[in-house]
mmCIF file of C-alpha atoms in Angstrom:
data_model
loop_
_atom_site.group_PDB
_atom_site.id
_atom_site.type_symbol
_atom_site.label_atom_id
_atom_site.label_comp_id
_atom_site.label_asym_id
_atom_site.label_seq_id
_atom_site.Cartn_x
_atom_site.Cartn_y
_atom_site.Cartn_z
ATOM 1 C CA MET A 2 3.250 22.968 13.648
ATOM 2 C CA ASN A 3 3.781 26.385 12.080
ATOM 3 C CA ASN A 4 6.978 25.293 10.302
ATOM 4 C CA LYS A 5 5.166 22.245 8.917
ATOM 5 C CA MET A 6 2.413 24.450 7.547
ATOM 6 C CA ASN A 7 4.973 26.359 5.445
ATOM 7 C CA ASN A 8 5.654 23.156 3.520
ATOM 8 C CA ILE A 9 2.046 22.774 2.343
ATOM 9 C CA ILE A 10 1.257 23.983 -1.153
ATOM 10 C CA LYS A 11 -2.294 23.977 -2.489
ATOM 11 C CA ILE A 12 -2.700 22.855 -6.100
ATOM 12 C CA LYS A 13 -5.709 22.731 -8.417
ATOM 13 C CA LYS A 14 -5.046 19.362 -10.056
ATOM 14 C CA HIS A 15 -3.271 16.275 -8.739
ATOM 15 C CA PRO A 16 -0.917 14.537 -11.200
ATOM 16 C CA PHE A 17 -2.188 11.080 -10.169
ATOM 17 C CA GLY A 18 -5.894 11.800 -10.506
ATOM 18 C CA GLU A 19 -8.770 12.886 -8.326
ATOM 19 C CA ASN A 20 -8.601 9.845 -6.028
ATOM 20 C CA TYR A 21 -5.409 11.159 -4.465
ATOM 21 C CA LEU A 22 -5.592 14.151 -2.175
ATOM 22 C CA ALA A 23 -1.933 14.954 -1.608
ATOM 23 C CA ILE A 24 1.583 14.086 -2.662
ATOM 24 C CA ASN A 25 4.722 14.628 -0.622
ATOM 25 C CA LEU A 26 7.846 15.505 -2.596
ATOM 26 C CA PHE A 27 11.063 16.279 -0.727
ATOM 27 C CA GLY A 28 9.110 17.307 2.377
ATOM 28 C CA PHE A 29 6.745 19.604 0.473
ATOM 29 C CA ILE A 30 3.117 18.534 0.589
ATOM 30 C CA PHE A 31 1.097 19.369 -2.521
ATOM 31 C CA THR A 32 -2.611 19.105 -1.779
ATOM 32 C CA LEU A 33 -5.945 19.798 -3.417
ATOM 33 C CA ARG A 34 -7.492 21.154 -0.180
ATOM 34 C CA ASP A 35 -6.763 21.739 3.488
ATOM 35 C CA LEU A 36 -5.729 18.523 5.178
ATOM 36 C CA ASN A 37 -7.370 17.279 8.349
ATOM 37 C CA PRO A 38 -5.011 16.285 11.209
ATOM 38 C CA ILE A 39 -4.965 12.602 10.217
ATOM 39 C CA GLU A 40 -4.198 13.363 6.561
ATOM 40 C CA LEU A 41 -1.489 15.821 7.584
ATOM 41 C CA ASN A 42 0.053 13.279 9.964
ATOM 42 C CA HIS A 43 0.107 10.707 7.139
ATOM 43 C CA GLU A 44 2.060 13.132 4.961
ATOM 44 C CA LEU A 45 4.403 14.094 7.804
ATOM 45 C CA ILE A 46 5.233 10.404 8.283
ATOM 46 C CA HIS A 47 6.262 10.391 4.617
ATOM 47 C CA SER A 48 8.411 13.473 5.277
ATOM 48 C CA ALA A 49 10.232 11.573 8.043
ATOM 49 C CA GLN A 50 10.712 8.549 5.772
ATOM 50 C CA GLN A 51 12.104 10.716 2.984
ATOM 51 C CA ARG A 52 14.511 12.592 5.285
ATOM 52 C CA GLU A 53 15.989 9.463 6.828
ATOM 53 C CA LEU A 54 16.608 7.919 3.392
ATOM 54 C CA LEU A 55 18.051 11.196 2.047
ATOM 55 C CA TYR A 56 15.157 11.826 -0.373
ATOM 56 C CA ILE A 57 16.386 10.419 -3.703
ATOM 57 C CA PRO A 58 16.925 6.848 -2.385
ATOM 58 C CA PHE A 59 13.416 7.031 -0.880
ATOM 59 C CA PHE A 60 11.861 7.783 -4.270
ATOM 60 C CA VAL A 61 13.956 5.128 -6.025
ATOM 61 C CA TRP A 62 12.958 2.520 -3.418
ATOM 62 C CA TYR A 63 9.306 3.648 -3.524
ATOM 63 C CA GLY A 64 9.202 3.446 -7.326
ATOM 64 C CA ILE A 65 10.890 0.062 -7.553
ATOM 65 C CA GLU A 66 8.702 -1.392 -4.826
ATOM 66 C CA TRP A 67 5.544 -0.039 -6.491
ATOM 67 C CA LEU A 68 6.628 -1.494 -9.844
ATOM 68 C CA LEU A 69 7.320 -4.939 -8.354
ATOM 69 C CA LEU A 70 4.014 -4.878 -6.493
ATOM 70 C CA TYR A 71 2.198 -3.769 -9.633
ATOM 71 C CA PHE A 72 3.572 -6.794 -11.491
ATOM 72 C CA LYS A 73 2.520 -8.983 -8.569
ATOM 73 C CA TYR A 74 -1.028 -7.631 -8.194
ATOM 74 C CA LYS A 75 -1.687 -6.255 -11.713
ATOM 75 C CA ASN A 76 -3.514 -3.401 -10.008
ATOM 76 C CA TRP A 77 -2.192 0.148 -9.541
ATOM 77 C CA THR A 78 -4.139 0.881 -6.354
ATOM 78 C CA LYS A 79 -3.459 -2.468 -4.686
ATOM 79 C CA ALA A 80 0.248 -2.044 -5.406
ATOM 80 C CA TYR A 81 0.146 1.454 -3.862
ATOM 81 C CA TYR A 82 -1.471 0.237 -0.627
ATOM 82 C CA HIS A 83 1.114 -2.543 -0.270
ATOM 83 C CA ILE A 84 4.160 -0.254 -0.474
ATOM 84 C CA ARG A 85 5.891 -0.465 2.894
ATOM 85 C CA PHE A 86 6.059 3.340 3.239
ATOM 86 C CA GLU A 87 2.310 3.648 2.670
ATOM 87 C CA GLN A 88 1.591 0.832 5.085
ATOM 88 C CA GLU A 89 3.529 2.583 7.839
ATOM 89 C CA ALA A 90 1.834 5.919 7.121
ATOM 90 C CA TYR A 91 -1.679 4.448 6.997
ATOM 91 C CA ARG A 92 -1.110 2.268 10.066
ATOM 92 C CA HIS A 93 0.008 5.230 12.212
ATOM 93 C CA GLN A 94 -1.736 8.237 10.669
ATOM 94 C CA GLY A 95 -4.243 8.435 13.512
ATOM 95 C CA ASP A 96 -1.535 8.466 16.199
ATOM 96 C CA MET A 97 -0.606 12.131 16.558
ATOM 97 C CA LEU A 98 2.327 11.244 18.812
ATOM 98 C CA TYR A 99 3.782 8.636 16.444
ATOM 99 C CA LEU A 100 6.489 10.875 15.010
ATOM 100 C CA LYS A 101 7.780 11.617 18.522
ATOM 101 C CA TYR A 102 8.487 7.953 19.315
ATOM 102 C CA ARG A 103 8.905 6.539 15.801
ATOM 103 C CA LYS A 104 12.060 4.513 15.295
ATOM 104 C CA LYS A 105 13.939 5.057 12.058
ATOM 105 C CA TYR A 106 13.916 2.453 9.293
ATOM 106 C CA ARG A 107 10.908 0.589 10.731
ATOM 107 C CA TYR A 108 8.685 0.548 7.671
ATOM 108 C CA ASN A 109 7.323 -2.946 8.241
ATOM 109 C CA LYS A 110 6.579 -2.648 11.964
#
């Protein structure tokens, strides 16, 4: 866990507004406050997703999927919660062992 803690950077203002606590960019977690274990696990799931897609393709895929979902739902937040990467992270954030048995490229499972 110590190595993971080195990748957490506290910030004073989140670029996406006050409703969002943290953002994970290239395995670095930028957060407004200390994260509880569930919040940290959520962000670490995103780190695993980003690594396996070699970072840049992850962000391209994430952005395109969000844009398509935004056009579908006409709602920023609803689009966000329907992104496959977010669905995986939210679905498994409470399972502290998930990253040990997680299979790669299983964003919809």
